[in-house]
Coordinates of C-alpha atoms in Angstrom, one line a residue:
Chain A
M1 CA -0.2 -0.2 0.2
K2 CA 1.3 3.6 -0.9
L3 CA 1.0 6.1 1.7
P4 CA -0.4 9.4 0.3
A5 CA 2.2 12.1 -0.2
P6 CA 2.4 14.8 2.0
P7 CA 1.0 18.3 0.6
S8 CA 3.6 20.6 -1.1
D9 CA 3.3 24.3 -0.3
E10 CA 2.1 25.0 -4.1
Q11 CA -1.2 23.5 -3.4
F12 CA -2.5 25.9 -1.2
T13 CA -3.5 28.5 -3.5
S14 CA -6.0 30.7 -1.4
R15 CA -4.6 34.7 -2.1
L16 CA -5.5 35.1 1.8
R17 CA -2.3 33.4 2.8
S18 CA -0.2 36.4 2.2
A19 CA 2.5 38.2 4.3
A20 CA 0.1 41.4 3.7
V21 CA -2.0 39.6 6.0
A22 CA 0.2 37.3 8.3
A23 CA 2.2 40.8 9.1
R24 CA -1.1 42.7 9.9
I25 CA -2.4 39.8 12.4
G26 CA 1.4 39.3 13.8
L27 CA 1.5 42.9 14.4
W28 CA -1.4 42.3 17.1
L29 CA -0.3 39.1 18.1
G30 CA 2.8 40.5 19.1
I31 CA 1.1 43.4 20.9
C32 CA -0.8 41.1 22.9
F33 CA 2.4 38.5 23.8
A34 CA 4.4 41.6 24.7
I35 CA 1.6 43.0 27.0
A36 CA 1.1 39.6 28.8
F37 CA 5.1 39.2 29.1
V38 CA 5.5 42.6 30.7
T39 CA 2.4 42.0 32.9
G40 CA 3.4 38.1 33.4
L41 CA 7.1 39.7 34.7
I42 CA 5.2 42.2 37.1
S43 CA 2.8 39.0 38.6
H44 CA 6.2 37.0 39.0
Y45 CA 8.1 39.6 41.0
A46 CA 5.0 40.5 42.7
Q47 CA 4.8 37.0 44.4
N48 CA 8.7 36.7 45.1
H49 CA 9.7 36.6 48.8
S50 CA 12.4 38.7 48.3
Q51 CA 12.3 42.0 46.3
P52 CA 15.2 44.0 46.3
I53 CA 12.9 46.8 44.7
P54 CA 9.7 47.0 47.0
F55 CA 6.7 46.2 45.1
P56 CA 4.8 49.2 45.2
T57 CA 1.7 49.7 47.3
S58 CA -0.2 52.5 45.3
P59 CA -2.6 52.2 43.1
S60 CA -4.4 49.6 45.3
W61 CA -6.0 48.6 42.2
G62 CA -2.6 48.0 40.1
Y63 CA -1.8 44.1 40.3
R64 CA -6.2 44.2 39.6
V65 CA -5.1 46.0 36.5
T66 CA -2.0 44.3 35.4
Q67 CA -2.9 40.6 36.1
G68 CA -6.5 41.3 34.0
L69 CA -4.4 42.7 31.2
H70 CA -2.5 39.6 31.2
V71 CA -5.5 37.2 31.0
T72 CA -7.3 39.4 28.4
A73 CA -4.2 39.8 26.5
G74 CA -3.7 36.2 26.5
T75 CA -7.5 35.4 25.5
A76 CA -7.3 37.9 22.9
A77 CA -4.3 36.0 21.4
V78 CA -6.3 33.0 20.6
P79 CA -8.4 33.6 17.8
L80 CA -5.3 35.9 16.4
L81 CA -2.5 32.8 16.5
L82 CA -5.1 30.4 14.9
V83 CA -5.4 32.8 12.0
K84 CA -1.9 33.9 11.7
L85 CA -0.9 30.1 11.8
W86 CA -3.7 29.4 8.9
T87 CA -2.2 32.0 7.0
V88 CA 1.3 30.7 7.0
Y89 CA 0.4 27.0 7.1
P90 CA 1.6 26.2 3.5
R91 CA 5.3 27.1 4.7
L92 CA 5.1 24.1 7.0
F93 CA 5.5 22.2 3.5
I94 CA 8.2 24.0 1.6
R95 CA 10.7 21.7 0.5
P96 CA 14.1 21.9 2.0
P97 CA 16.7 23.7 0.0
R98 CA 19.6 22.4 -1.7
G99 CA 23.1 23.2 -0.7
A100 CA 24.7 22.9 3.1
R101 CA 24.9 26.2 3.7
K102 CA 21.2 27.3 2.5
L103 CA 19.8 24.0 4.6
A104 CA 21.3 25.1 7.7
V105 CA 20.3 28.7 7.6
E106 CA 16.7 27.2 6.7
G107 CA 17.1 24.7 9.3
L108 CA 17.7 27.3 12.2
E109 CA 15.1 29.5 11.0
R110 CA 12.6 26.6 11.2
A111 CA 13.7 25.5 14.4
S112 CA 13.4 28.8 15.8
I113 CA 9.5 29.0 14.2
G114 CA 9.2 25.5 16.0
V115 CA 9.9 26.8 19.4
L116 CA 7.5 30.2 18.7
V117 CA 4.5 28.3 17.8
A118 CA 5.3 25.3 20.6
G119 CA 5.6 28.2 23.2
A120 CA 3.0 30.4 21.8
V121 CA 0.7 27.4 22.1
F122 CA 1.8 26.2 25.3
Q123 CA 1.4 29.9 26.8
L124 CA -2.2 30.0 25.8
V125 CA -3.3 26.7 26.9
T126 CA -1.9 26.1 30.1
G127 CA -2.9 30.3 31.0
L128 CA -6.3 29.5 30.1
M129 CA -6.4 26.3 31.7
N130 CA -4.8 27.7 34.9
S131 CA -7.7 30.2 35.0
S132 CA -10.2 27.8 35.3
Q133 CA -8.3 26.0 37.9
W134 CA -7.7 22.6 35.5
Y135 CA -4.3 21.3 36.2
P136 CA -4.2 17.8 34.1
W137 CA -0.2 18.3 33.9
G138 CA 3.1 17.2 35.8
F139 CA 4.7 20.2 36.2
S140 CA 4.7 23.3 38.1
F141 CA 2.2 25.7 36.5
R142 CA 3.9 28.8 38.0
A143 CA 7.8 28.1 37.2
T144 CA 7.0 26.5 33.8
H145 CA 4.5 29.2 32.5
Y146 CA 7.0 31.6 33.5
A147 CA 10.1 30.1 32.0
V148 CA 8.2 29.3 28.5
G149 CA 7.0 32.6 28.5
W150 CA 10.9 33.9 28.6
V151 CA 11.6 31.1 25.8
T152 CA 8.2 32.1 23.5
I153 CA 9.3 36.0 24.0
G154 CA 12.9 35.3 22.6
A155 CA 11.8 33.2 19.9
M156 CA 9.1 35.9 18.9
V157 CA 12.0 38.8 18.8
V158 CA 14.1 36.4 16.9
H159 CA 11.3 35.9 14.4
I160 CA 11.0 39.7 13.8
A161 CA 14.7 40.3 13.3
V162 CA 14.6 37.5 10.7
K163 CA 11.1 39.0 9.2
L164 CA 11.7 42.5 9.4
P165 CA 12.3 43.3 6.0
I166 CA 9.2 41.4 5.2
I167 CA 7.1 42.9 7.7
R168 CA 8.4 46.5 6.9
H169 CA 7.1 46.0 3.2
A170 CA 4.2 44.4 4.1
L171 CA 2.9 47.0 6.8
T172 CA 3.9 50.0 4.6
G173 CA 2.3 48.4 1.6
D174 CA -1.8 47.9 0.7
V175 CA -3.1 44.9 2.0
E176 CA -4.0 43.8 -1.5
D177 CA -0.3 43.9 -2.4
T178 CA 0.9 40.6 -3.6
S179 CA 4.4 41.3 -4.4
Q180 CA 5.7 39.1 -1.4
D181 CA 3.2 36.3 -1.9
R182 CA 3.9 32.8 -2.9
P183 CA 3.4 32.5 -7.0
T184 CA 0.5 29.7 -6.8
A185 CA -1.3 31.8 -3.8
T186 CA -3.7 33.7 -6.5
R187 CA -7.2 32.0 -6.3
H188 CA -9.6 34.5 -4.7
G189 CA -11.3 32.8 -1.6
V190 CA -14.8 33.5 0.0
L191 CA -13.3 36.4 1.8
T192 CA -11.4 39.2 0.7
R193 CA -8.3 40.0 2.8
R194 CA -10.1 43.0 4.6
G195 CA -12.8 40.6 5.4
L196 CA -10.6 37.7 6.8
L197 CA -8.8 40.7 8.8
R198 CA -12.1 42.3 10.3
T199 CA -13.3 38.9 11.1
T200 CA -10.0 38.1 13.1
W201 CA -10.4 41.3 15.0
G202 CA -13.9 40.4 15.8
A203 CA -13.1 36.9 16.7
A204 CA -10.7 38.6 19.1
G205 CA -13.3 41.2 20.7
L206 CA -15.7 38.6 21.2
A207 CA -13.1 36.3 22.9
V208 CA -12.5 39.4 25.3
L209 CA -16.0 40.4 26.1
A210 CA -17.1 36.4 26.3
T211 CA -14.4 36.1 29.4
A212 CA -13.2 39.5 31.1
G213 CA -17.0 39.9 32.9
S214 CA -14.5 37.7 35.8
T215 CA -12.4 40.9 36.2
V216 CA -14.3 43.7 34.5
P217 CA -17.6 44.2 36.9
F218 CA -19.6 45.8 33.9
L219 CA -19.3 42.7 31.6
R220 CA -20.3 40.5 34.1
D221 CA -23.4 39.6 32.2
V222 CA -22.0 39.3 28.9
S223 CA -19.1 37.0 29.9
I224 CA -21.0 33.7 29.2
F225 CA -17.6 32.1 29.5
G226 CA -15.9 33.8 32.6
V227 CA -14.4 31.5 35.2
R228 CA -16.6 33.2 37.7
S229 CA -20.1 34.8 38.0
G230 CA -19.2 37.1 40.8
D231 CA -21.3 35.6 43.3
G232 CA -20.0 34.4 46.8
P233 CA -20.4 34.6 50.5
A234 CA -20.9 38.2 51.0
G235 CA -20.5 39.1 47.5
V236 CA -17.0 37.9 46.8
P237 CA -15.5 34.9 45.1
I238 CA -13.4 32.5 46.5
N239 CA -10.2 30.9 45.2
R240 CA -9.7 28.1 47.7
S241 CA -12.1 27.1 50.2
A242 CA -11.6 26.3 53.7
S243 CA -11.8 22.2 53.2
A244 CA -9.6 22.4 50.3
A245 CA -6.9 24.1 52.7
G246 CA -7.5 21.5 55.4
V247 CA -8.4 24.2 58.1
T248 CA -12.7 23.8 58.7
A249 CA -12.0 22.6 62.5
S250 CA -9.2 24.8 63.6
A251 CA -9.9 28.1 62.1
V252 CA -13.4 27.8 64.2
S253 CA -11.8 26.0 67.2
S254 CA -12.6 28.1 70.6
S255 CA -9.0 27.6 71.4
F256 CA -7.9 29.9 68.2
M257 CA -5.1 32.2 69.1
L258 CA -3.4 34.7 66.8
T259 CA 0.5 35.1 68.0
L260 CA 2.4 38.1 67.6
V261 CA 6.4 37.8 67.5
H262 CA 8.9 40.2 67.9
G263 CA 12.1 39.0 69.3
D264 CA 11.7 37.8 72.5
T265 CA 8.1 39.5 72.7
T266 CA 5.1 37.2 72.2
T267 CA 1.6 38.0 72.7
G268 CA -1.4 35.9 72.1
L269 CA -4.8 37.6 71.0
T270 CA -8.1 35.8 70.8
R271 CA -10.9 36.9 68.0
Q272 CA -12.7 39.0 70.9
D273 CA -9.2 40.5 71.5
L274 CA -9.1 41.6 67.4
L275 CA -12.5 42.9 67.7
D276 CA -11.7 44.7 70.6
L277 CA -9.0 46.9 69.1
P278 CA -10.1 50.1 67.1
Q279 CA -11.7 48.6 63.9
R280 CA -10.6 50.1 60.4
T281 CA -12.3 50.1 57.1
E282 CA -11.0 50.0 53.8
S283 CA -12.2 49.5 50.1
L284 CA -9.8 46.8 48.6
P285 CA -9.8 44.6 45.4
I286 CA -9.0 41.0 46.0
A287 CA -7.2 40.2 42.4
C288 CA -6.3 36.7 41.7
V289 CA -3.2 35.5 39.9
E290 CA -5.8 33.3 37.7
G291 CA -7.4 36.6 36.3
W292 CA -10.5 37.1 38.2
S293 CA -10.8 40.1 40.9
A294 CA -13.4 41.8 42.9
S295 CA -13.4 45.1 44.9
A296 CA -14.7 45.0 48.4
T297 CA -15.1 46.4 51.5
W298 CA -12.8 45.0 54.5
T299 CA -13.2 45.4 58.1
G300 CA -10.6 44.8 60.6
V301 CA -7.4 45.6 62.5
R302 CA -4.9 47.9 60.9
M303 CA -1.6 46.0 60.7
R304 CA 0.5 48.7 61.6
D305 CA -1.4 48.7 65.1
L306 CA -0.9 45.2 65.9
L307 CA 3.0 45.3 65.2
D308 CA 2.7 48.5 67.6
L309 CA 1.4 46.0 70.3
V310 CA 4.8 44.1 69.9
A311 CA 6.7 47.3 69.7
A312 CA 8.0 46.5 66.2
P313 CA 9.8 49.3 64.6
P314 CA 8.7 50.4 60.8
G315 CA 10.6 48.8 58.2
R316 CA 10.5 45.4 58.9
D317 CA 9.3 42.3 57.1
V318 CA 6.4 40.5 58.4
V319 CA 6.4 36.6 58.2
V320 CA 2.5 35.8 57.7
T321 CA 1.4 31.9 58.9
S322 CA -1.7 30.5 58.0
L323 CA -3.5 27.4 59.6
Q324 CA -4.0 25.8 56.2
Q325 CA -2.2 22.4 56.0
R326 CA -2.6 21.8 52.3
G327 CA -1.6 24.0 49.2
A328 CA 1.5 26.3 48.7
F329 CA 1.6 30.0 50.1
G330 CA 0.7 28.5 53.8
V331 CA 3.7 30.8 55.1
T332 CA 4.0 34.1 53.3
V333 CA 6.4 37.3 53.6
L334 CA 4.6 40.6 54.1
Q335 CA 7.1 43.1 53.0
A336 CA 7.6 45.9 55.1
N337 CA 6.0 48.5 52.8
F338 CA 3.1 46.3 52.9
A339 CA 3.3 45.9 56.5
D340 CA 3.7 49.7 57.5
D341 CA 0.7 50.8 54.8
D342 CA -2.3 52.3 56.5
R343 CA -4.6 50.2 54.6
T344 CA -3.2 46.9 55.2
L345 CA -5.4 45.3 57.6
L346 CA -6.2 42.0 59.3
A347 CA -9.5 41.7 58.3
L348 CA -12.2 40.3 60.7
G349 CA -15.4 41.2 58.4
L350 CA -16.1 41.6 54.5
N351 CA -18.7 43.7 53.1
G352 CA -20.2 44.5 56.3
E353 CA -20.3 40.7 57.6
T354 CA -18.5 38.4 59.5
L355 CA -15.5 36.8 57.4
A356 CA -16.6 34.0 56.3
L357 CA -14.5 30.8 56.7
D358 CA -13.9 30.1 52.8
H359 CA -12.9 33.9 53.0
G360 CA -10.3 33.1 55.7
F361 CA -12.2 33.1 59.4
P362 CA -11.2 33.8 62.0
C363 CA -8.8 36.8 60.3
R364 CA -7.1 37.2 56.9
V365 CA -4.6 39.7 55.2
I366 CA -5.7 42.4 53.1
A367 CA -3.3 44.6 51.5
P368 CA -3.3 47.2 48.6
D369 CA -1.9 46.1 45.3
R370 CA -1.0 42.6 45.9
P371 CA -1.7 39.4 44.2
G372 CA -4.3 37.3 45.7
V373 CA -2.1 34.5 47.1
L374 CA -0.6 36.6 49.2
Q375 CA -3.7 38.2 50.9
T376 CA -3.0 35.0 53.5
K377 CA -6.3 33.4 54.9
W378 CA -6.6 31.8 58.3
V379 CA -3.9 33.9 59.8
T380 CA -2.4 32.3 63.1
R381 CA 1.1 33.7 63.5
L382 CA 2.7 37.2 62.5
E383 CA 6.3 37.0 63.2
V384 CA 8.1 40.4 62.8
Q385 CA 11.6 40.0 61.2
A386 CA 15.1 41.2 62.5
Chain B
M1 CA 19.0 47.8 9.0
R2 CA 21.3 44.6 9.1
A3 CA 23.1 45.7 12.2
T4 CA 19.6 46.3 14.1
R5 CA 18.5 43.1 12.9
A6 CA 21.4 41.3 14.2
A7 CA 21.1 43.3 17.5
V8 CA 17.4 42.5 17.8
G9 CA 17.8 39.0 16.6
A10 CA 20.8 38.4 19.7
L11 CA 18.6 40.1 22.1
G12 CA 15.9 37.1 21.3
V13 CA 18.1 34.6 21.6
L14 CA 19.5 35.5 24.9
A15 CA 15.7 35.8 26.5
G16 CA 15.3 32.4 24.9
A17 CA 18.5 31.2 26.5
Y18 CA 17.6 32.7 30.1
G19 CA 14.1 30.6 29.6
A20 CA 15.5 27.6 28.4
W21 CA 18.1 27.9 31.6
L22 CA 14.9 28.6 33.8
L23 CA 13.2 25.4 32.5
L24 CA 16.4 23.2 32.9
S25 CA 17.5 24.6 36.4
R26 CA 14.0 25.1 37.9
L27 CA 12.2 21.9 36.8
D28 CA 13.0 18.3 38.0
P29 CA 13.1 15.3 35.3
T30 CA 9.9 14.3 35.9
Q31 CA 8.2 17.9 35.4
L32 CA 10.5 18.4 32.2
T33 CA 9.0 15.1 30.5
S34 CA 5.7 16.4 31.1
A35 CA 6.4 20.0 30.1
A36 CA 8.3 18.5 27.1
L37 CA 5.2 16.5 26.3
W38 CA 2.7 19.5 26.5
L39 CA 5.1 21.9 24.4
A40 CA 5.2 18.9 21.6
G41 CA 1.6 18.1 21.8
G42 CA 0.5 22.0 21.0
V43 CA 2.0 22.1 17.8
V44 CA 1.3 18.3 16.7
L45 CA -2.4 18.8 17.4
H46 CA -2.9 22.1 15.9
D47 CA -0.7 21.2 12.9
F48 CA -1.9 17.5 12.0
V49 CA -5.2 17.6 13.5
L50 CA -6.9 21.2 14.0
T51 CA -5.9 22.7 10.9
P52 CA -6.4 19.8 8.5
L53 CA -10.2 19.7 10.3
V54 CA -10.5 23.5 9.5
L55 CA -9.5 22.8 6.0
V56 CA -12.2 20.0 5.5
G57 CA -14.5 22.2 7.2
V58 CA -14.1 25.1 4.6
L59 CA -14.4 22.5 1.9
V60 CA -17.4 21.1 3.1
V61 CA -19.3 24.9 3.5
G62 CA -18.0 25.0 -0.2
R63 CA -19.6 22.1 -1.4
V64 CA -22.8 22.1 1.0
L65 CA -23.7 25.5 1.2
P66 CA -25.4 27.7 -1.5
R67 CA -22.8 30.0 -2.9
H68 CA -24.2 33.2 -1.4
A69 CA -24.2 31.6 2.2
H70 CA -20.2 31.1 1.6
A71 CA -18.6 34.4 3.4
P72 CA -21.1 34.6 6.2
A73 CA -20.5 30.9 6.9
V74 CA -17.1 31.5 6.6
V75 CA -17.1 34.4 9.2
G76 CA -19.2 32.6 11.5
L77 CA -17.3 29.4 11.7
V78 CA -14.1 31.4 12.4
V79 CA -15.4 33.2 14.8
L80 CA -17.6 30.7 16.8
G81 CA -14.7 27.8 16.5
A82 CA -12.0 30.2 17.8
V83 CA -14.3 31.0 21.0
T84 CA -15.5 27.4 21.3
L85 CA -11.8 26.2 21.3
L86 CA -11.0 28.9 24.2
A87 CA -14.1 28.1 26.0
I88 CA -13.1 24.4 26.4
P89 CA -11.9 24.6 29.8
V90 CA -15.1 26.2 31.1
L91 CA -17.5 24.4 29.0
G92 CA -15.9 21.0 30.3
R93 CA -15.8 22.5 33.6
F94 CA -13.1 20.3 34.4
G95 CA -11.6 22.4 37.2
A96 CA -14.7 22.6 39.0
R97 CA -14.7 21.4 42.7
P98 CA -17.2 20.6 45.1
D99 CA -16.1 22.6 47.9
N100 CA -16.2 25.7 46.0
P101 CA -19.3 26.6 44.2
T102 CA -18.3 30.1 43.0
L103 CA -15.8 28.7 40.5
L104 CA -17.0 28.0 37.2
D105 CA -20.6 29.1 38.4
R106 CA -22.2 29.8 35.2
S107 CA -24.4 27.9 32.8
Y108 CA -21.4 27.3 30.2
G109 CA -23.5 25.0 27.9
A110 CA -26.5 27.2 27.8
G111 CA -24.2 30.3 26.9
W112 CA -22.5 28.3 24.3
L113 CA -25.9 27.4 22.7
V114 CA -27.3 30.9 23.0
L115 CA -23.7 32.3 21.0
A116 CA -24.2 29.4 18.6
G117 CA -27.8 30.0 17.9
L118 CA -27.0 33.7 17.5
T119 CA -24.4 32.8 15.1
V120 CA -26.4 31.0 12.9
V121 CA -29.1 33.7 12.7
A122 CA -26.6 36.1 11.6
V123 CA -24.9 34.0 9.2
V124 CA -28.5 33.1 7.7
V125 CA -29.5 36.8 7.9
A126 CA -26.3 37.9 6.0
S127 CA -26.7 35.2 3.5
L128 CA -30.1 36.6 2.6
V129 CA -28.5 40.1 2.4
V130 CA -26.2 38.8 0.1
R131 CA -28.7 37.0 -2.2
S132 CA -31.1 39.9 -2.3
R133 CA -28.2 42.5 -3.3
H134 CA -27.1 40.3 -6.0
R135 CA -30.8 39.6 -7.5
V136 CA -31.4 43.5 -7.6
P137 CA -30.0 44.4 -11.4
A138 CA -27.1 46.8 -11.0
P139 CA -26.1 48.5 -13.9
T140 CA -23.9 50.7 -12.4
T141 CA -22.1 48.0 -10.7
E142 CA -18.7 46.5 -12.1
G143 CA -18.0 43.0 -12.3
S144 CA -19.9 40.4 -13.8
P145 CA -23.2 40.6 -15.5
R146 CA -24.7 38.7 -12.2
G147 CA -23.1 41.2 -10.1
P148 CA -20.3 41.1 -7.6
R149 CA -19.0 37.7 -6.1
P150 CA -20.2 37.1 -2.4
G151 CA -17.9 38.9 0.1
G152 CA -16.8 40.7 -2.7
G153 CA -14.0 38.0 -3.4

């Protein structure tokens, strides 16, 4: 039996598969990936224990915006990447050139494209799956998504450098220009080039509208594919529940005690003791690394007031320990600039209600401009660092 | 131009090499194998499953649907197909957990049906508009006696 021959690039005849189209979609794809890369670096840095340059505490909604942008840019990139790859698909079947030198150059370029496509698909797929908390793989999401982010942006920059003359020619010329097309790409399709571009922008726009409601409140009702409706105890969704963290018994135990430590000074406070301290109310967003966010009104004790109880000087990092038994971020560092910010609370209530168990009862950290994973819930110990 | 391109290319290689070093130094062999599988799997699935399916789909549209419906149907397929693909994690609710009712708490199937329904309606309406335009004799319009081709293609 004879296997069917692989297609050759000459067999792809649509004139939509043109550099004039690929460069225009590629431009927006590049912008989306650049936004996702920069906001990804910000998010990665914000989660680092050690921050040589302090992460800013203002504006309080800063991380909400950068992480919302991160997920939105990635979502918009899905239709862009699909159409972009469709326009260049015939290049997969171009016959290798003759001559060792030409073969080596072409081999290198193809390898860089292979890395770019693998990285781009990987980032969008794992990112979307992470935002819906679906992890059917055996690698650490944060470390891998971060590393592949560098690989992908590097391959993209190489790709731009290689194609720069073609890109310039295509973007400065007319969309109908055929001077850079493959010789066989002459057949008129059912769409015009402008029609295909408008369809692509439309698909990207719809992708954003259908998902962004998880972080943009006024889109809530149209975001049919948002990972969260925005509902939850006291009107705020939950990322990890008390039962998932293994704290259902310890958090409601009558022997609960918050321990404050500074050097040799140690103080224990019950929840009632916390309620007897001056109560503050702050409006601060909770913004999760998975891309959803919500603003809320938090009530509780100012972190700085607690640190004063153990005579902690300003400018000290605070190690926050949670009751949680399972999962990462059970022990976090509240950097000095966050610990000293007047808006940072050890919250006891949310939107006028007692903090729900799933929101971190008996008490939790809420600080401005911080990733949600660091807004530690079920806090049992605050230790001022030397 | 040449120097700029070389500098930009070198910058890209540096960034990529840093990423590769991060991968190799921060992931143990088991994690690396899994990541490699997912990296390669995405390309294979896209190039040898998804794209051939799309090519066949476009062929089927061309054969089955009347000519005036071609352009609207392709637009509808691109939009609905791309958005459906990126909604797979929520449509399947694979990450849902019984202990957290605030996660994946929308009726995604119903939402998809509404979107698909609206897309079908839009495609039908656009097809009818294309057909009615072509029926009207337009002596001032350039092109073939039957008027411009669907979608202006």
